Amino acid sequence: MTGEAAVADGGQPFQMTIELDGSGGCIAQARHLALAFLVRMRTEHRLDVSQRAVDLCQLVVSELVTNAGKYAPGPVLMDLRIESGMIEIAVWDSDPVLPEAKAADAGRIGQHGLEIVKAVTHSLDAHPTPVGKRITARLPLTDDHRITRAAVSS
């Protein structure tokens, strides 16, 4: 795992890129690093970050990194970026198959992760990359943004 924060002045976004090995332990590690990133944005850069944004960011990170490890064994890259009042969580994995949320089914056991992510994010996008795919979720940093229903676009 490597993590490097690139925080620039002059209107540039706050950003951190994390390389994860894709093992089961990397899910908790990704969640912890996302928390540390947001706490640093609050304390060092005095950004307004609600507790709801922190909690939802950790949930989204958990779901996206879990899916990457489940469907694309191997390394995972996670980018965290703050821009225009949003936290953007992007996860890259090596599987080229784009995810599809299943229709809601309260009787189904498991496979609700993408449904959950769609329900709590402002937007959710999935795009193929030359090797694999990149899933990007955006959450408002503060509670004064309304979350609208997100759709997965490819």
mmCIF file of C-alpha atoms in Angstrom:
data_model
loop_
_atom_site.group_PDB
_atom_site.id
_atom_site.type_symbol
_atom_site.label_atom_id
_atom_site.label_comp_id
_atom_site.label_asym_id
_atom_site.label_seq_id
_atom_site.Cartn_x
_atom_site.Cartn_y
_atom_site.Cartn_z
ATOM 1 C CA MET A 1 0.000 0.000 0.000
ATOM 2 C CA THR A 2 1.228 3.460 -0.808
ATOM 3 C CA GLY A 3 -0.551 6.658 -0.068
ATOM 4 C CA GLU A 4 0.485 10.113 -1.027
ATOM 5 C CA ALA A 5 -1.515 13.250 -0.497
ATOM 6 C CA ALA A 6 -1.212 15.822 -3.234
ATOM 7 C CA VAL A 7 -2.564 19.032 -1.788
ATOM 8 C CA ALA A 8 -2.033 22.028 -3.988
ATOM 9 C CA ASP A 9 -2.735 25.723 -3.605
ATOM 10 C CA GLY A 10 -4.462 27.969 -6.085
ATOM 11 C CA GLY A 11 -7.789 26.185 -6.360
ATOM 12 C CA GLN A 12 -6.376 22.769 -7.107
ATOM 13 C CA PRO A 13 -8.263 19.864 -5.561
ATOM 14 C CA PHE A 14 -7.112 18.051 -2.457
ATOM 15 C CA GLN A 15 -6.225 14.512 -3.498
ATOM 16 C CA MET A 16 -4.823 11.226 -2.208
ATOM 17 C CA THR A 17 -4.059 8.083 -4.204
ATOM 18 C CA ILE A 18 -3.780 4.741 -2.452
ATOM 19 C CA GLU A 19 -2.489 1.471 -3.873
ATOM 20 C CA LEU A 20 -4.025 -1.569 -2.196
ATOM 21 C CA ASP A 21 -2.995 -5.195 -2.653
ATOM 22 C CA GLY A 22 -6.585 -6.432 -3.071
ATOM 23 C CA SER A 23 -6.472 -8.772 -0.064
ATOM 24 C CA GLY A 24 -9.327 -8.967 2.442
ATOM 25 C CA GLY A 25 -7.431 -6.762 4.878
ATOM 26 C CA CYS A 26 -7.227 -3.919 2.408
ATOM 27 C CA ILE A 27 -10.923 -3.077 2.915
ATOM 28 C CA ALA A 28 -10.416 -1.948 6.519
ATOM 29 C CA GLN A 29 -7.169 -0.265 5.520
ATOM 30 C CA ALA A 30 -8.927 1.695 2.750
ATOM 31 C CA ARG A 31 -11.691 2.747 5.148
ATOM 32 C CA HIS A 32 -9.128 3.866 7.727
ATOM 33 C CA LEU A 33 -7.141 5.864 5.148
ATOM 34 C CA ALA A 34 -10.312 7.543 3.867
ATOM 35 C CA LEU A 35 -11.183 8.547 7.441
ATOM 36 C CA ALA A 36 -7.663 9.901 8.021
ATOM 37 C CA PHE A 37 -7.857 11.880 4.762
ATOM 38 C CA LEU A 38 -11.154 13.539 5.722
ATOM 39 C CA VAL A 39 -9.990 14.247 9.272
ATOM 40 C CA ARG A 40 -6.851 15.880 7.833
ATOM 41 C CA MET A 41 -9.025 17.985 5.526
ATOM 42 C CA ARG A 42 -11.011 19.157 8.571
ATOM 43 C CA THR A 43 -8.083 19.842 10.879
ATOM 44 C CA GLU A 44 -5.246 20.961 8.621
ATOM 45 C CA HIS A 45 -7.222 22.634 5.847
ATOM 46 C CA ARG A 46 -10.293 23.686 7.854
ATOM 47 C CA LEU A 47 -12.730 22.251 5.331
ATOM 48 C CA ASP A 48 -16.295 21.768 6.469
ATOM 49 C CA VAL A 49 -16.788 17.993 6.422
ATOM 50 C CA SER A 50 -19.940 16.672 8.099
ATOM 51 C CA GLN A 51 -19.976 13.495 10.156
ATOM 52 C CA ARG A 52 -22.520 12.155 7.664
ATOM 53 C CA ALA A 53 -20.009 12.662 4.834
ATOM 54 C CA VAL A 54 -17.324 10.849 6.843
ATOM 55 C CA ASP A 55 -19.638 7.923 7.600
ATOM 56 C CA LEU A 56 -20.952 7.634 4.036
ATOM 57 C CA CYS A 57 -17.461 7.921 2.586
ATOM 58 C CA GLN A 58 -16.322 4.976 4.698
ATOM 59 C CA LEU A 59 -19.391 2.976 3.642
ATOM 60 C CA VAL A 60 -18.823 3.691 -0.052
ATOM 61 C CA VAL A 61 -15.105 2.893 0.228
ATOM 62 C CA SER A 62 -15.966 -0.416 1.916
ATOM 63 C CA GLU A 63 -18.452 -1.414 -0.775
ATOM 64 C CA LEU A 64 -16.320 -0.392 -3.757
ATOM 65 C CA VAL A 65 -13.092 -1.939 -2.461
ATOM 66 C CA THR A 66 -14.971 -5.110 -1.426
ATOM 67 C CA ASN A 67 -16.375 -5.466 -4.950
ATOM 68 C CA ALA A 68 -12.981 -4.818 -6.525
ATOM 69 C CA GLY A 69 -11.413 -7.561 -4.410
ATOM 70 C CA LYS A 70 -14.291 -9.947 -5.048
ATOM 71 C CA TYR A 71 -14.522 -9.596 -8.807
ATOM 72 C CA ALA A 72 -10.961 -8.632 -9.776
ATOM 73 C CA PRO A 73 -8.379 -10.303 -7.578
ATOM 74 C CA GLY A 74 -5.190 -8.302 -7.553
ATOM 75 C CA PRO A 75 -4.186 -4.719 -6.946
ATOM 76 C CA VAL A 76 -6.713 -1.950 -6.458
ATOM 77 C CA LEU A 77 -6.175 1.794 -6.748
ATOM 78 C CA MET A 78 -8.297 4.221 -4.769
ATOM 79 C CA ASP A 79 -8.301 7.955 -5.388
ATOM 80 C CA LEU A 80 -9.850 10.366 -2.922
ATOM 81 C CA ARG A 81 -10.369 13.886 -4.199
ATOM 82 C CA ILE A 82 -12.122 16.925 -2.835
ATOM 83 C CA GLU A 83 -13.397 19.450 -5.303
ATOM 84 C CA SER A 84 -16.407 21.757 -5.527
ATOM 85 C CA GLY A 85 -17.828 20.718 -2.158
ATOM 86 C CA MET A 86 -17.705 16.997 -2.958
ATOM 87 C CA ILE A 87 -15.590 14.031 -1.949
ATOM 88 C CA GLU A 88 -14.915 11.903 -4.999
ATOM 89 C CA ILE A 89 -14.057 8.260 -4.362
ATOM 90 C CA ALA A 90 -12.667 6.453 -7.390
ATOM 91 C CA VAL A 91 -11.691 2.779 -7.323
ATOM 92 C CA TRP A 92 -9.847 1.087 -10.174
ATOM 93 C CA ASP A 93 -9.555 -2.682 -10.600
ATOM 94 C CA SER A 94 -8.420 -4.985 -13.393
ATOM 95 C CA ASP A 95 -11.797 -6.550 -14.267
ATOM 96 C CA PRO A 96 -13.213 -4.917 -17.419
ATOM 97 C CA VAL A 97 -16.823 -5.920 -16.670
ATOM 98 C CA LEU A 98 -18.839 -2.872 -15.606
ATOM 99 C CA PRO A 99 -21.078 -3.414 -12.586
ATOM 100 C CA GLU A 100 -24.839 -3.453 -12.812
ATOM 101 C CA ALA A 101 -27.087 -2.847 -9.850
ATOM 102 C CA LYS A 102 -29.663 -5.570 -9.465
ATOM 103 C CA ALA A 103 -33.326 -4.714 -9.087
ATOM 104 C CA ALA A 104 -34.341 -4.201 -5.477
ATOM 105 C CA ASP A 105 -35.191 -7.508 -3.827
ATOM 106 C CA ALA A 106 -35.572 -7.594 -0.054
ATOM 107 C CA GLY A 107 -35.462 -11.400 -0.149
ATOM 108 C CA ARG A 108 -32.072 -11.546 -1.861
ATOM 109 C CA ILE A 109 -29.194 -12.307 0.465
ATOM 110 C CA GLY A 110 -26.105 -10.314 -0.443
ATOM 111 C CA GLN A 111 -25.236 -8.425 -3.612
ATOM 112 C CA HIS A 112 -26.795 -5.171 -2.375
ATOM 113 C CA GLY A 113 -23.548 -3.169 -2.347
ATOM 114 C CA LEU A 114 -24.052 -1.249 -5.560
ATOM 115 C CA GLU A 115 -27.682 -0.549 -4.637
ATOM 116 C CA ILE A 116 -26.482 0.929 -1.344
ATOM 117 C CA VAL A 117 -23.792 3.022 -3.020
ATOM 118 C CA LYS A 118 -26.311 4.368 -5.548
ATOM 119 C CA ALA A 119 -28.731 5.251 -2.755
ATOM 120 C CA VAL A 120 -26.258 7.282 -0.692
ATOM 121 C CA THR A 121 -24.184 9.044 -3.344
ATOM 122 C CA HIS A 122 -24.767 12.187 -5.339
ATOM 123 C CA SER A 123 -23.521 10.429 -8.465
ATOM 124 C CA LEU A 124 -21.987 7.131 -9.453
ATOM 125 C CA ASP A 125 -20.150 6.435 -12.716
ATOM 126 C CA ALA A 126 -18.465 3.341 -14.112
ATOM 127 C CA HIS A 127 -16.066 3.584 -17.037
ATOM 128 C CA PRO A 128 -13.853 1.037 -18.774
ATOM 129 C CA THR A 129 -10.125 1.741 -18.745
ATOM 130 C CA PRO A 130 -7.415 0.271 -20.983
ATOM 131 C CA VAL A 131 -6.970 -2.403 -18.313
ATOM 132 C CA GLY A 132 -10.061 -2.895 -16.154
ATOM 133 C CA LYS A 133 -12.530 -0.277 -14.988
ATOM 134 C CA ARG A 134 -12.876 2.766 -12.783
ATOM 135 C CA ILE A 135 -15.900 3.312 -10.525
ATOM 136 C CA THR A 136 -16.358 6.878 -9.259
ATOM 137 C CA ALA A 137 -18.775 7.924 -6.525
ATOM 138 C CA ARG A 138 -19.357 11.495 -5.343
ATOM 139 C CA LEU A 139 -20.690 12.618 -1.978
ATOM 140 C CA PRO A 140 -21.364 16.128 -0.684
ATOM 141 C CA LEU A 141 -19.003 17.193 2.107
ATOM 142 C CA THR A 142 -21.737 18.970 4.032
ATOM 143 C CA ASP A 143 -25.308 18.213 4.936
ATOM 144 C CA ASP A 144 -26.644 21.283 3.151
ATOM 145 C CA HIS A 145 -26.289 19.551 -0.240
ATOM 146 C CA ARG A 146 -29.275 17.448 -1.242
ATOM 147 C CA ILE A 147 -28.456 13.971 -2.428
ATOM 148 C CA THR A 148 -30.288 13.229 -5.615
ATOM 149 C CA ARG A 149 -30.897 9.774 -6.940
ATOM 150 C CA ALA A 150 -27.726 8.603 -8.623
ATOM 151 C CA ALA A 151 -27.561 6.477 -11.716
ATOM 152 C CA VAL A 152 -24.727 4.331 -12.913
ATOM 153 C CA SER A 153 -23.568 5.551 -16.276
ATOM 154 C CA SER A 154 -21.069 3.818 -18.461
#
